[in-house]
mmCIF file of C-alpha atoms in Angstrom:
data_model
loop_
_atom_site.group_PDB
_atom_site.id
_atom_site.type_symbol
_atom_site.label_atom_id
_atom_site.label_comp_id
_atom_site.label_asym_id
_atom_site.label_seq_id
_atom_site.Cartn_x
_atom_site.Cartn_y
_atom_site.Cartn_z
ATOM 1 C CA MET A 997 3.551 8.170 6.486
ATOM 2 C CA THR A 998 2.724 8.335 10.518
ATOM 3 C CA GLY A 999 -0.880 10.030 10.234
ATOM 4 C CA THR A 1000 -3.530 7.712 12.013
ATOM 5 C CA ARG A 1001 -6.804 10.418 11.065
ATOM 6 C CA ARG A 1002 -9.242 7.967 9.393
ATOM 7 C CA GLY A 1003 -12.175 10.126 9.326
ATOM 8 C CA PRO A 1004 -11.961 11.420 6.040
ATOM 9 C CA LEU A 1005 -10.841 8.401 4.238
ATOM 10 C CA LEU A 1006 -13.671 6.880 5.894
ATOM 11 C CA LEU A 1007 -16.348 9.015 4.593
ATOM 12 C CA ILE A 1008 -14.924 9.440 0.943
ATOM 13 C CA LEU A 1009 -15.057 5.545 1.161
ATOM 14 C CA PHE A 1010 -18.854 5.708 2.479
ATOM 15 C CA ALA A 1011 -19.344 8.259 -0.064
ATOM 16 C CA VAL A 1012 -18.492 6.200 -3.189
ATOM 17 C CA LEU A 1013 -20.450 3.596 -1.583
ATOM 18 C CA MET A 1014 -23.739 5.327 -1.686
ATOM 19 C CA SER A 1015 -23.225 6.932 -4.757
ATOM 20 C CA GLY A 1016 -21.902 4.240 -6.954
ATOM 21 C CA ALA A 1017 -24.295 2.368 -5.022
ATOM 22 C CA GLY A 1018 -27.626 4.820 -6.500
ATOM 23 C CA ASN A 1019 -26.022 4.734 -9.852
ATOM 24 C CA GLY A 1020 -25.677 0.590 -9.678
ATOM 25 C CA ILE A 1021 -29.885 0.841 -9.268
ATOM 26 C CA SER A 1022 -29.895 3.118 -12.425
ATOM 27 C CA LEU A 1023 -27.898 0.634 -14.363
ATOM 28 C CA VAL A 1024 -30.503 -2.176 -13.841
ATOM 29 C CA ALA A 1025 -33.454 0.269 -13.397
ATOM 30 C CA PHE A 1026 -33.188 2.666 -17.029
ATOM 31 C CA PRO A 1027 -33.084 -0.339 -19.303
ATOM 32 C CA TRP A 1028 -35.581 -2.166 -17.485
ATOM 33 C CA LEU A 1029 -38.045 0.747 -17.699
ATOM 34 C CA VAL A 1030 -37.507 0.941 -21.556
ATOM 35 C CA LEU A 1031 -37.483 -2.373 -22.287
ATOM 36 C CA GLN A 1032 -40.649 -2.992 -20.336
ATOM 37 C CA ARG A 1033 -42.680 -0.661 -23.073
ATOM 38 C CA ASN A 1034 -41.355 -2.455 -26.233
ATOM 39 C CA GLY A 1035 -38.537 -4.982 -25.991
ATOM 40 C CA SER A 1036 -36.613 -3.080 -28.486
ATOM 41 C CA ALA A 1037 -32.841 -3.546 -28.188
ATOM 42 C CA VAL A 1038 -32.561 -0.090 -30.038
ATOM 43 C CA ASP A 1039 -34.399 1.522 -27.738
ATOM 44 C CA ALA A 1040 -32.510 0.252 -24.983
ATOM 45 C CA SER A 1041 -29.252 1.737 -26.934
ATOM 46 C CA VAL A 1042 -30.797 4.669 -27.378
ATOM 47 C CA VAL A 1043 -31.307 5.499 -23.760
ATOM 48 C CA ALA A 1044 -27.814 3.660 -22.414
ATOM 49 C CA MET A 1045 -26.261 5.864 -25.364
ATOM 50 C CA ALA A 1046 -27.983 9.140 -23.937
ATOM 51 C CA ALA A 1047 -26.213 7.959 -20.408
ATOM 52 C CA ASN A 1048 -23.017 7.356 -21.796
ATOM 53 C CA LEU A 1049 -22.997 10.000 -24.522
ATOM 54 C CA PRO A 1050 -22.297 12.841 -22.066
ATOM 55 C CA LEU A 1051 -19.466 11.395 -20.297
ATOM 56 C CA LEU A 1052 -17.065 12.578 -23.032
ATOM 57 C CA VAL A 1053 -17.755 15.965 -22.586
ATOM 58 C CA ALA A 1054 -18.939 15.749 -18.644
ATOM 59 C CA LEU A 1055 -15.568 14.070 -17.701
ATOM 60 C CA LEU A 1056 -13.451 17.057 -19.384
ATOM 61 C CA VAL A 1057 -15.537 19.947 -17.772
ATOM 62 C CA ALA A 1058 -15.396 17.299 -14.532
ATOM 63 C CA GLY A 1059 -11.601 17.753 -14.527
ATOM 64 C CA ALA A 1060 -11.644 21.229 -14.772
ATOM 65 C CA ALA A 1061 -14.517 21.861 -12.435
ATOM 66 C CA VAL A 1062 -12.868 19.805 -9.696
ATOM 67 C CA ASP A 1063 -9.438 21.802 -9.971
ATOM 68 C CA TYR A 1064 -11.609 25.388 -10.153
ATOM 69 C CA LEU A 1065 -14.285 24.751 -8.126
ATOM 70 C CA GLY A 1066 -12.335 22.461 -5.045
ATOM 71 C CA ARG A 1067 -12.978 18.727 -4.356
ATOM 72 C CA ARG A 1068 -15.574 18.798 -1.694
ATOM 73 C CA ARG A 1069 -17.716 21.714 -3.576
ATOM 74 C CA VAL A 1070 -17.983 19.846 -6.772
ATOM 75 C CA ALA A 1071 -18.612 16.369 -5.428
ATOM 76 C CA LEU A 1072 -21.695 17.993 -3.382
ATOM 77 C CA ILE A 1073 -23.183 19.701 -6.161
ATOM 78 C CA SER A 1074 -22.798 16.497 -8.543
ATOM 79 C CA ASP A 1075 -24.514 14.092 -6.039
ATOM 80 C CA ALA A 1076 -27.380 16.572 -5.897
ATOM 81 C CA CYS A 1077 -27.918 17.093 -9.490
ATOM 82 C CA SER A 1078 -27.560 12.969 -9.748
ATOM 83 C CA ALA A 1079 -30.384 13.006 -7.159
ATOM 84 C CA LEU A 1080 -32.677 15.371 -9.090
ATOM 85 C CA SER A 1081 -32.304 13.039 -12.150
ATOM 86 C CA VAL A 1082 -33.238 10.096 -11.316
ATOM 87 C CA ALA A 1083 -35.924 12.126 -8.685
ATOM 88 C CA ALA A 1084 -37.826 13.410 -11.243
ATOM 89 C CA VAL A 1085 -38.767 10.063 -12.600
ATOM 90 C CA PRO A 1086 -41.260 8.683 -10.182
ATOM 91 C CA ILE A 1087 -42.242 12.708 -9.762
ATOM 92 C CA LEU A 1088 -43.374 12.750 -13.404
ATOM 93 C CA VAL A 1089 -45.061 9.332 -13.136
ATOM 94 C CA LEU A 1090 -47.076 11.253 -10.279
ATOM 95 C CA LEU A 1091 -47.706 14.412 -11.911
ATOM 96 C CA PHE A 1092 -48.785 13.131 -15.748
ATOM 97 C CA GLY A 1093 -49.060 8.930 -15.133
ATOM 98 C CA THR A 1094 -46.616 6.357 -16.745
ATOM 99 C CA GLN A 1095 -47.317 7.099 -20.366
ATOM 100 C CA VAL A 1096 -45.092 10.300 -19.501
ATOM 101 C CA LEU A 1097 -42.411 8.092 -19.357
ATOM 102 C CA ASN A 1098 -41.362 7.326 -22.832
ATOM 103 C CA VAL A 1099 -38.247 6.617 -25.102
ATOM 104 C CA ALA A 1100 -37.114 10.359 -24.945
ATOM 105 C CA VAL A 1101 -37.640 11.277 -21.443
ATOM 106 C CA LEU A 1102 -35.976 8.273 -20.424
ATOM 107 C CA ALA A 1103 -32.684 9.014 -22.139
ATOM 108 C CA VAL A 1104 -32.961 12.911 -21.574
ATOM 109 C CA LEU A 1105 -33.071 11.975 -17.301
ATOM 110 C CA ALA A 1106 -30.653 9.093 -18.152
ATOM 111 C CA GLY A 1107 -28.198 11.712 -20.008
ATOM 112 C CA LEU A 1108 -28.451 14.310 -17.081
ATOM 113 C CA GLY A 1109 -27.747 11.829 -14.366
ATOM 114 C CA ALA A 1110 -24.738 10.614 -16.231
ATOM 115 C CA PHE A 1111 -23.426 14.333 -17.167
ATOM 116 C CA PHE A 1112 -22.898 15.026 -13.158
ATOM 117 C CA ASP A 1113 -21.896 11.621 -12.636
ATOM 118 C CA PRO A 1114 -18.418 12.241 -13.506
ATOM 119 C CA ALA A 1115 -17.638 15.130 -11.755
ATOM 120 C CA GLY A 1116 -18.504 13.612 -8.129
ATOM 121 C CA ILE A 1117 -16.381 10.236 -8.871
ATOM 122 C CA THR A 1118 -13.650 12.523 -10.411
ATOM 123 C CA ALA A 1119 -13.401 14.658 -6.885
ATOM 124 C CA ARG A 1120 -13.859 12.097 -4.767
ATOM 125 C CA GLU A 1121 -11.204 10.350 -6.301
ATOM 126 C CA THR A 1122 -8.575 13.353 -6.522
ATOM 127 C CA MET A 1123 -8.822 13.363 -2.448
ATOM 128 C CA LEU A 1124 -7.919 10.183 -2.030
ATOM 129 C CA PRO A 1125 -3.927 10.503 -2.085
ATOM 130 C CA GLU A 1126 -4.379 13.420 1.102
ATOM 131 C CA ALA A 1127 -6.878 11.151 2.794
ATOM 132 C CA ALA A 1128 -4.653 8.209 2.751
ATOM 133 C CA ALA A 1129 -1.685 9.957 4.205
ATOM 134 C CA ASP A 1130 -3.657 11.089 6.756
ATOM 135 C CA ALA A 1131 -4.863 7.648 7.783
ATOM 136 C CA GLY A 1132 -1.205 5.920 7.315
ATOM 137 C CA TRP A 1133 -2.005 4.177 4.501
ATOM 138 C CA THR A 1134 0.068 3.746 1.377
ATOM 139 C CA LEU A 1135 -1.133 4.681 -1.851
ATOM 140 C CA ASP A 1136 -1.370 1.137 -3.565
ATOM 141 C CA ARG A 1137 -3.678 0.086 -0.562
ATOM 142 C CA ALA A 1138 -5.719 3.267 -0.507
ATOM 143 C CA ASN A 1139 -6.230 2.442 -4.479
ATOM 144 C CA SER A 1140 -6.895 -1.088 -3.915
ATOM 145 C CA VAL A 1141 -9.881 -0.244 -1.060
ATOM 146 C CA TYR A 1142 -11.595 2.516 -2.870
ATOM 147 C CA GLU A 1143 -11.914 0.266 -6.115
ATOM 148 C CA ALA A 1144 -13.232 -2.324 -4.383
ATOM 149 C CA VAL A 1145 -15.600 -0.432 -2.159
ATOM 150 C CA PHE A 1146 -16.810 0.772 -5.684
ATOM 151 C CA ASN A 1147 -17.435 -2.673 -6.991
ATOM 152 C CA LEU A 1148 -18.829 -3.653 -3.969
ATOM 153 C CA ALA A 1149 -21.381 -0.155 -4.732
ATOM 154 C CA TYR A 1150 -22.098 -2.347 -8.014
ATOM 155 C CA ILE A 1151 -23.016 -5.271 -5.798
ATOM 156 C CA VAL A 1152 -25.228 -3.614 -3.567
ATOM 157 C CA GLY A 1153 -27.035 -1.596 -6.172
ATOM 158 C CA PRO A 1154 -27.893 -4.024 -9.357
ATOM 159 C CA GLY A 1155 -28.894 -6.138 -6.679
ATOM 160 C CA ILE A 1156 -31.094 -3.876 -4.999
ATOM 161 C CA GLY A 1157 -32.394 -2.808 -8.379
ATOM 162 C CA GLY A 1158 -33.227 -5.854 -9.381
ATOM 163 C CA LEU A 1159 -35.333 -6.767 -6.296
ATOM 164 C CA MET A 1160 -36.726 -3.474 -6.115
ATOM 165 C CA ILE A 1161 -37.914 -3.516 -10.031
ATOM 166 C CA ALA A 1162 -39.421 -7.271 -9.035
ATOM 167 C CA THR A 1163 -41.257 -6.002 -5.785
ATOM 168 C CA LEU A 1164 -41.945 -2.036 -5.897
ATOM 169 C CA GLY A 1165 -41.959 -1.912 -9.901
ATOM 170 C CA GLY A 1166 -39.350 -0.049 -12.022
ATOM 171 C CA VAL A 1167 -40.474 3.720 -11.214
ATOM 172 C CA ASN A 1168 -40.967 3.360 -7.456
ATOM 173 C CA THR A 1169 -37.288 1.804 -7.585
ATOM 174 C CA MET A 1170 -35.682 5.042 -8.537
ATOM 175 C CA TRP A 1171 -36.775 6.649 -5.259
ATOM 176 C CA VAL A 1172 -34.185 3.903 -3.287
ATOM 177 C CA THR A 1173 -31.486 5.654 -5.652
ATOM 178 C CA THR A 1174 -32.470 8.815 -4.626
ATOM 179 C CA ALA A 1175 -32.204 7.500 -0.619
ATOM 180 C CA ALA A 1176 -28.277 6.607 -2.140
ATOM 181 C CA PHE A 1177 -27.489 9.778 -3.466
ATOM 182 C CA GLY A 1178 -28.735 11.615 0.142
ATOM 183 C CA LEU A 1179 -26.420 9.461 1.747
ATOM 184 C CA SER A 1180 -23.421 10.439 -0.029
ATOM 185 C CA ILE A 1181 -23.960 13.794 0.150
ATOM 186 C CA ALA A 1182 -24.194 13.446 4.190
ATOM 187 C CA ALA A 1183 -20.859 12.281 3.911
ATOM 188 C CA VAL A 1184 -18.900 14.738 1.695
ATOM 189 C CA ALA A 1185 -20.609 17.370 3.946
ATOM 190 C CA ALA A 1186 -19.154 16.085 6.967
ATOM 191 C CA LEU A 1187 -15.860 15.958 5.302
ATOM 192 C CA ARG A 1188 -12.525 17.872 6.388
ATOM 193 C CA LEU A 1189 -9.514 17.517 4.427
ATOM 194 C CA GLU A 1190 -6.346 19.090 2.954
ATOM 195 C CA GLY A 1191 -6.794 20.084 -0.470
ATOM 196 C CA ALA A 1192 -10.642 19.193 -0.593
ATOM 197 C CA GLY A 1193 -11.767 23.171 -0.582
ATOM 198 C CA THR A 1194 -11.305 26.342 -2.764
ATOM 199 C CA PRO A 1195 -7.892 26.033 -4.511
ATOM 200 C CA ASP A 1196 -5.008 28.154 -5.091
ATOM 201 C CA ARG A 1197 -6.746 30.116 -8.141
ATOM 202 C CA ALA A 1198 -2.749 31.371 -9.069
ATOM 203 C CA ALA A 1199 -1.753 28.156 -9.637
ATOM 204 C CA LEU A 1200 -4.386 27.691 -12.071
ATOM 205 C CA PRO A 1201 -4.624 29.027 -16.169
ATOM 206 C CA ASP A 1202 -7.237 32.076 -16.477
ATOM 207 C CA GLY A 1203 -9.626 29.666 -18.577
ATOM 208 C CA VAL A 1204 -11.502 26.890 -18.080
ATOM 209 C CA TRP A 1205 -10.889 25.775 -21.672
ATOM 210 C CA SER A 1206 -6.943 26.358 -21.643
ATOM 211 C CA GLY A 1207 -6.602 24.690 -18.185
ATOM 212 C CA ILE A 1208 -8.334 21.582 -20.216
ATOM 213 C CA VAL A 1209 -6.002 22.133 -22.604
ATOM 214 C CA GLU A 1210 -3.325 21.420 -20.282
ATOM 215 C CA GLY A 1211 -4.550 18.790 -18.866
ATOM 216 C CA LEU A 1212 -4.639 17.262 -22.729
ATOM 217 C CA ARG A 1213 -1.142 18.117 -23.396
ATOM 218 C CA PHE A 1214 -0.229 16.846 -20.173
ATOM 219 C CA VAL A 1215 -1.658 13.462 -21.204
ATOM 220 C CA TRP A 1216 -0.707 13.171 -24.697
ATOM 221 C CA ARG A 1217 3.418 13.935 -23.554
ATOM 222 C CA THR A 1218 3.273 11.129 -21.041
ATOM 223 C CA PRO A 1219 3.536 8.211 -22.748
ATOM 224 C CA VAL A 1220 2.284 5.921 -19.929
ATOM 225 C CA LEU A 1221 -0.720 7.943 -19.679
ATOM 226 C CA ARG A 1222 -1.627 7.826 -23.210
ATOM 227 C CA THR A 1223 -1.539 4.502 -23.649
ATOM 228 C CA LEU A 1224 -3.553 3.557 -20.861
ATOM 229 C CA ALA A 1225 -6.031 6.213 -22.603
ATOM 230 C CA VAL A 1226 -5.957 4.426 -26.037
ATOM 231 C CA VAL A 1227 -6.224 0.939 -24.454
ATOM 232 C CA ASP A 1228 -8.875 1.778 -22.087
ATOM 233 C CA LEU A 1229 -10.818 3.664 -24.667
ATOM 234 C CA VAL A 1230 -11.061 0.589 -27.084
ATOM 235 C CA THR A 1231 -11.635 -1.783 -23.884
ATOM 236 C CA THR A 1232 -14.478 0.215 -22.725
ATOM 237 C CA GLY A 1233 -16.454 0.985 -26.135
ATOM 238 C CA LEU A 1234 -15.925 -3.511 -26.455
ATOM 239 C CA TYR A 1235 -17.290 -3.761 -23.090
ATOM 240 C CA MET A 1236 -20.152 -1.020 -22.516
ATOM 241 C CA PRO A 1237 -22.454 -2.759 -24.710
ATOM 242 C CA MET A 1238 -22.468 -6.118 -23.319
ATOM 243 C CA GLU A 1239 -23.384 -4.554 -19.882
ATOM 244 C CA SER A 1240 -25.822 -1.912 -21.171
ATOM 245 C CA VAL A 1241 -27.497 -3.677 -23.635
ATOM 246 C CA LEU A 1242 -26.707 -7.322 -24.618
ATOM 247 C CA PHE A 1243 -27.032 -8.673 -21.060
ATOM 248 C CA PRO A 1244 -30.765 -6.461 -20.219
ATOM 249 C CA LYS A 1245 -31.869 -7.438 -23.682
ATOM 250 C CA TYR A 1246 -31.084 -11.400 -23.008
ATOM 251 C CA PHE A 1247 -32.814 -11.440 -19.257
ATOM 252 C CA THR A 1248 -35.640 -9.193 -20.567
ATOM 253 C CA ASP A 1249 -36.517 -11.111 -23.329
ATOM 254 C CA ARG A 1250 -36.621 -13.844 -20.523
ATOM 255 C CA ASP A 1251 -38.382 -12.139 -18.025
ATOM 256 C CA GLU A 1252 -35.689 -12.500 -15.613
ATOM 257 C CA PRO A 1253 -35.052 -9.084 -14.363
ATOM 258 C CA ALA A 1254 -33.467 -10.764 -10.967
ATOM 259 C CA GLN A 1255 -30.929 -12.837 -13.337
ATOM 260 C CA LEU A 1256 -29.728 -9.644 -14.763
ATOM 261 C CA GLY A 1257 -29.054 -8.580 -11.285
ATOM 262 C CA TRP A 1258 -27.240 -11.633 -10.285
ATOM 263 C CA VAL A 1259 -24.978 -11.815 -13.475
ATOM 264 C CA LEU A 1260 -24.059 -7.718 -12.740
ATOM 265 C CA MET A 1261 -23.524 -8.841 -9.218
ATOM 266 C CA ALA A 1262 -21.182 -11.257 -9.692
ATOM 267 C CA LEU A 1263 -19.380 -8.804 -12.184
ATOM 268 C CA SER A 1264 -18.450 -6.737 -9.243
ATOM 269 C CA ILE A 1265 -18.125 -9.519 -7.003
ATOM 270 C CA GLY A 1266 -15.153 -10.646 -8.662
ATOM 271 C CA GLY A 1267 -14.087 -6.904 -9.248
ATOM 272 C CA LEU A 1268 -14.530 -6.615 -5.454
ATOM 273 C CA VAL A 1269 -12.183 -9.462 -4.295
ATOM 274 C CA GLY A 1270 -9.844 -8.259 -7.530
ATOM 275 C CA ALA A 1271 -8.950 -4.982 -6.054
ATOM 276 C CA LEU A 1272 -8.883 -5.924 -2.709
ATOM 277 C CA GLY A 1273 -6.414 -8.431 -3.849
ATOM 278 C CA TYR A 1274 -4.445 -5.855 -5.569
ATOM 279 C CA ALA A 1275 -1.893 -4.494 -3.083
ATOM 280 C CA ALA A 1276 -0.907 -7.838 -2.127
ATOM 281 C CA LEU A 1277 -0.738 -8.855 -5.583
ATOM 282 C CA SER A 1278 1.438 -5.862 -6.476
ATOM 283 C CA ALA A 1279 4.221 -7.109 -3.916
ATOM 284 C CA ARG A 1280 4.254 -10.282 -5.932
ATOM 285 C CA THR A 1281 4.159 -9.978 -9.736
ATOM 286 C CA ASN A 1282 4.101 -6.769 -11.873
ATOM 287 C CA ARG A 1283 1.563 -4.079 -13.003
ATOM 288 C CA ARG A 1284 2.500 -4.762 -16.547
ATOM 289 C CA ALA A 1285 1.318 -8.818 -16.169
ATOM 290 C CA ILE A 1286 -1.343 -7.960 -14.048
ATOM 291 C CA MET A 1287 -3.037 -5.658 -17.048
ATOM 292 C CA LEU A 1288 -2.283 -8.149 -19.927
ATOM 293 C CA THR A 1289 -3.854 -10.752 -17.993
ATOM 294 C CA ALA A 1290 -6.751 -8.757 -17.496
ATOM 295 C CA VAL A 1291 -7.434 -7.475 -21.536
ATOM 296 C CA LEU A 1292 -6.701 -11.232 -23.036
ATOM 297 C CA THR A 1293 -8.881 -12.957 -20.159
ATOM 298 C CA LEU A 1294 -12.015 -10.626 -20.697
ATOM 299 C CA GLY A 1295 -11.967 -11.581 -24.560
ATOM 300 C CA ALA A 1296 -11.553 -14.559 -23.679
ATOM 301 C CA ALA A 1297 -14.603 -15.104 -21.467
ATOM 302 C CA MET A 1298 -16.342 -12.838 -23.528
ATOM 303 C CA THR A 1299 -15.971 -14.825 -26.358
ATOM 304 C CA VAL A 1300 -17.486 -17.889 -24.193
ATOM 305 C CA ILE A 1301 -20.460 -15.812 -23.268
ATOM 306 C CA ALA A 1302 -21.448 -15.078 -27.030
ATOM 307 C CA PHE A 1303 -22.464 -18.974 -27.184
ATOM 308 C CA LEU A 1304 -25.073 -18.379 -24.666
ATOM 309 C CA PRO A 1305 -24.240 -20.805 -22.043
ATOM 310 C CA PRO A 1306 -26.438 -21.736 -18.670
ATOM 311 C CA LEU A 1307 -26.849 -18.931 -16.343
ATOM 312 C CA PRO A 1308 -24.222 -20.790 -14.153
ATOM 313 C CA LEU A 1309 -21.927 -20.177 -16.528
ATOM 314 C CA ILE A 1310 -22.428 -16.750 -17.190
ATOM 315 C CA LEU A 1311 -22.283 -15.818 -13.668
ATOM 316 C CA LEU A 1312 -18.795 -17.647 -13.083
ATOM 317 C CA LEU A 1313 -17.641 -15.882 -16.560
ATOM 318 C CA SER A 1314 -18.859 -12.504 -14.742
ATOM 319 C CA ALA A 1315 -16.864 -13.277 -11.530
ATOM 320 C CA VAL A 1316 -13.701 -14.592 -13.518
ATOM 321 C CA ILE A 1317 -14.089 -11.048 -15.718
ATOM 322 C CA GLY A 1318 -14.557 -8.889 -12.307
ATOM 323 C CA LEU A 1319 -11.784 -10.738 -10.842
ATOM 324 C CA VAL A 1320 -8.992 -9.974 -13.103
ATOM 325 C CA TYR A 1321 -10.217 -6.713 -14.196
ATOM 326 C CA GLY A 1322 -10.618 -5.628 -10.340
ATOM 327 C CA PRO A 1323 -7.221 -4.392 -9.777
ATOM 328 C CA ILE A 1324 -6.842 -2.349 -12.905
ATOM 329 C CA ALA A 1325 -8.635 0.755 -11.970
ATOM 330 C CA PRO A 1326 -5.934 0.803 -8.847
ATOM 331 C CA ILE A 1327 -3.217 0.415 -11.256
ATOM 332 C CA TYR A 1328 -4.420 3.801 -12.987
ATOM 333 C CA ASN A 1329 -5.206 5.371 -10.325
ATOM 334 C CA TYR A 1330 -1.728 5.055 -9.310
ATOM 335 C CA VAL A 1331 -0.170 5.848 -12.257
ATOM 336 C CA MET A 1332 -2.437 9.249 -12.585
ATOM 337 C CA GLN A 1333 -1.701 10.637 -9.446
ATOM 338 C CA THR A 1334 1.778 10.136 -9.122
ATOM 339 C CA ARG A 1335 2.416 11.212 -12.823
ATOM 340 C CA ALA A 1336 -0.157 14.555 -12.395
ATOM 341 C CA PRO A 1337 0.623 17.614 -10.528
ATOM 342 C CA GLN A 1338 -1.259 18.160 -7.248
ATOM 343 C CA GLN A 1339 -3.239 21.312 -9.309
ATOM 344 C CA LEU A 1340 -3.538 18.962 -12.246
ATOM 345 C CA ARG A 1341 -4.788 16.234 -10.929
ATOM 346 C CA GLY A 1342 -8.648 16.814 -11.131
ATOM 347 C CA ARG A 1343 -7.720 17.569 -15.216
ATOM 348 C CA VAL A 1344 -5.999 14.338 -15.829
ATOM 349 C CA VAL A 1345 -7.956 12.042 -13.795
ATOM 350 C CA GLY A 1346 -10.975 14.154 -15.908
ATOM 351 C CA VAL A 1347 -9.262 13.741 -19.389
ATOM 352 C CA MET A 1348 -8.404 9.732 -18.684
ATOM 353 C CA GLY A 1349 -11.828 9.050 -17.888
ATOM 354 C CA SER A 1350 -13.544 11.201 -20.909
ATOM 355 C CA LEU A 1351 -10.569 9.207 -23.191
ATOM 356 C CA ALA A 1352 -12.065 5.899 -21.876
ATOM 357 C CA TYR A 1353 -16.131 7.044 -22.742
ATOM 358 C CA ALA A 1354 -15.063 7.983 -26.132
ATOM 359 C CA ALA A 1355 -15.791 5.084 -27.858
ATOM 360 C CA GLY A 1356 -18.475 4.062 -25.612
ATOM 361 C CA PRO A 1357 -21.466 5.824 -27.488
ATOM 362 C CA LEU A 1358 -20.218 3.825 -30.687
ATOM 363 C CA GLY A 1359 -20.191 0.837 -29.528
ATOM 364 C CA LEU A 1360 -23.834 1.293 -28.103
ATOM 365 C CA VAL A 1361 -24.683 2.449 -31.444
ATOM 366 C CA ILE A 1362 -23.704 -0.583 -32.799
ATOM 367 C CA ALA A 1363 -24.558 -3.092 -31.083
ATOM 368 C CA GLY A 1364 -27.956 -2.345 -30.155
ATOM 369 C CA PRO A 1365 -29.384 -2.479 -34.561
ATOM 370 C CA LEU A 1366 -26.667 -5.525 -34.372
ATOM 371 C CA ALA A 1367 -28.521 -7.376 -31.736
ATOM 372 C CA ASP A 1368 -31.806 -6.939 -32.976
ATOM 373 C CA ARG A 1369 -30.964 -8.362 -36.825
ATOM 374 C CA ALA A 1370 -28.130 -10.620 -36.036
ATOM 375 C CA GLY A 1371 -28.717 -11.836 -32.933
ATOM 376 C CA LEU A 1372 -27.226 -11.701 -29.270
ATOM 377 C CA HIS A 1373 -24.794 -14.752 -30.440
ATOM 378 C CA MET A 1374 -23.187 -12.480 -33.208
ATOM 379 C CA THR A 1375 -23.132 -9.253 -31.490
ATOM 380 C CA PHE A 1376 -21.045 -11.251 -28.346
ATOM 381 C CA LEU A 1377 -19.138 -11.989 -31.009
ATOM 382 C CA ALA A 1378 -18.675 -9.165 -32.693
ATOM 383 C CA LEU A 1379 -17.364 -7.181 -29.677
ATOM 384 C CA SER A 1380 -14.839 -10.569 -27.881
ATOM 385 C CA VAL A 1381 -13.093 -10.791 -31.160
ATOM 386 C CA PRO A 1382 -11.442 -7.177 -31.337
ATOM 387 C CA MET A 1383 -11.098 -7.355 -27.309
ATOM 388 C CA LEU A 1384 -8.760 -10.431 -27.868
ATOM 389 C CA LEU A 1385 -6.648 -8.737 -30.859
ATOM 390 C CA LEU A 1386 -6.341 -5.587 -28.393
ATOM 391 C CA GLY A 1387 -4.837 -7.981 -25.657
ATOM 392 C CA GLY A 1388 -2.480 -9.684 -28.300
ATOM 393 C CA VAL A 1389 -1.286 -6.102 -29.331
ATOM 394 C CA SER A 1390 -1.111 -5.053 -25.592
ATOM 395 C CA ILE A 1391 1.812 -7.215 -24.793
ATOM 396 C CA PHE A 1392 4.027 -5.773 -27.673
ATOM 397 C CA LEU A 1393 3.101 -1.701 -26.115
ATOM 398 C CA PRO A 1394 6.580 -0.618 -24.571
ATOM 399 C CA ALA A 1395 5.081 2.524 -22.976
ATOM 400 C CA LEU A 1396 2.986 -0.113 -20.423
ATOM 401 C CA ARG A 1397 6.360 -1.186 -19.360
ATOM 402 C CA GLU A 1398 6.442 2.310 -17.321
ATOM 403 C CA LEU A 1399 3.611 0.745 -15.573
ATOM 404 C CA ASP A 1400 6.477 -0.750 -13.003
ATOM 405 C CA ARG A 1401 8.536 2.508 -12.794
ATOM 406 C CA SER A 1402 7.830 3.261 -8.850
ATOM 407 C CA VAL A 1403 7.784 7.311 -8.289
ATOM 408 C CA GLU A 1404 6.587 9.690 -5.594
ATOM 409 C CA ILE A 1405 3.067 11.701 -5.595
ATOM 410 C CA ALA A 1406 3.604 14.703 -7.925
ATOM 411 C CA SER A 1407 3.472 17.624 -6.197
#
């Protein structure tokens, strides 16, 4: 590849940074607004579940929307809707007072914002191969930097979120979130890239549902995609409650919003380093080994965190989790981009993402009540032990050996 036009790639990366930062702020702000009312982990789980339950359907629809409506258009619509959903929090308070922010209202707004986010993520990710080709980057390098920027957003976002809550309060923090989405909209509006505009409808099925089914069928018939989807589904279901409920519960009980931001930042700093290092790491070891190391390390680190050690050790373990798991998203991206035909890429990304989040709501339903009744220690263990078992089982999955088979981008 000899292209040197880096503008589209830089605009995509900036949009990822701003949109991800907005989501990162929300990750701290929404649970804090709920827990500040009554300290209930169950209520926090309701809002966290509302923010994750739509993802199963939203990602399926998002993938079809990207293929049918166009990548750039969907990215713009997604960020605009996400901005409106978070701006609604301070607007409602201005109109009706803080009493309007009950659990139901916050759950609805969190759910609306979550419903639109996957479309933007899918749209930006599916533009990456063409942008990388224009810039003269390899796909591994582009995916590595893309995921590093995504992790950087979750360093900036939760960090700003924790600081803004401490200084401005949870409600006014949502204005900062709205501004971040606005900057992402501006970047995508300036983007011009081959394949990002209106797609060729002649290459698509007549109906959206038949298109979604086509994407599901393709993933199911591709062993490496099918196996990755199942592993990601279980991993997400076990890990998500820790970040969305257990850590917020732990630090809310201690009235330490900034410390919550630090832990989430440590996860993202580790992920940033891991993702950036992936391009170099992939030249020295195979993708399967990287993935198995990540799942096993995640289970071991979560087990130690279950004993609620001092904050410095929690921060260290969080950074380790991020470090070993940082390369996983670039690996997933590479496999999807090289196995899926161009006209099917959005739906494959959507299917894989929706399957990854299918177990998330179930994990949240279990984790919230369990934390209130059995305590954080037992809840962490209930999530970490199955994670260790998953790592052991993954060693014997033959489809994961396909991760190291090099193929060209599907046309």
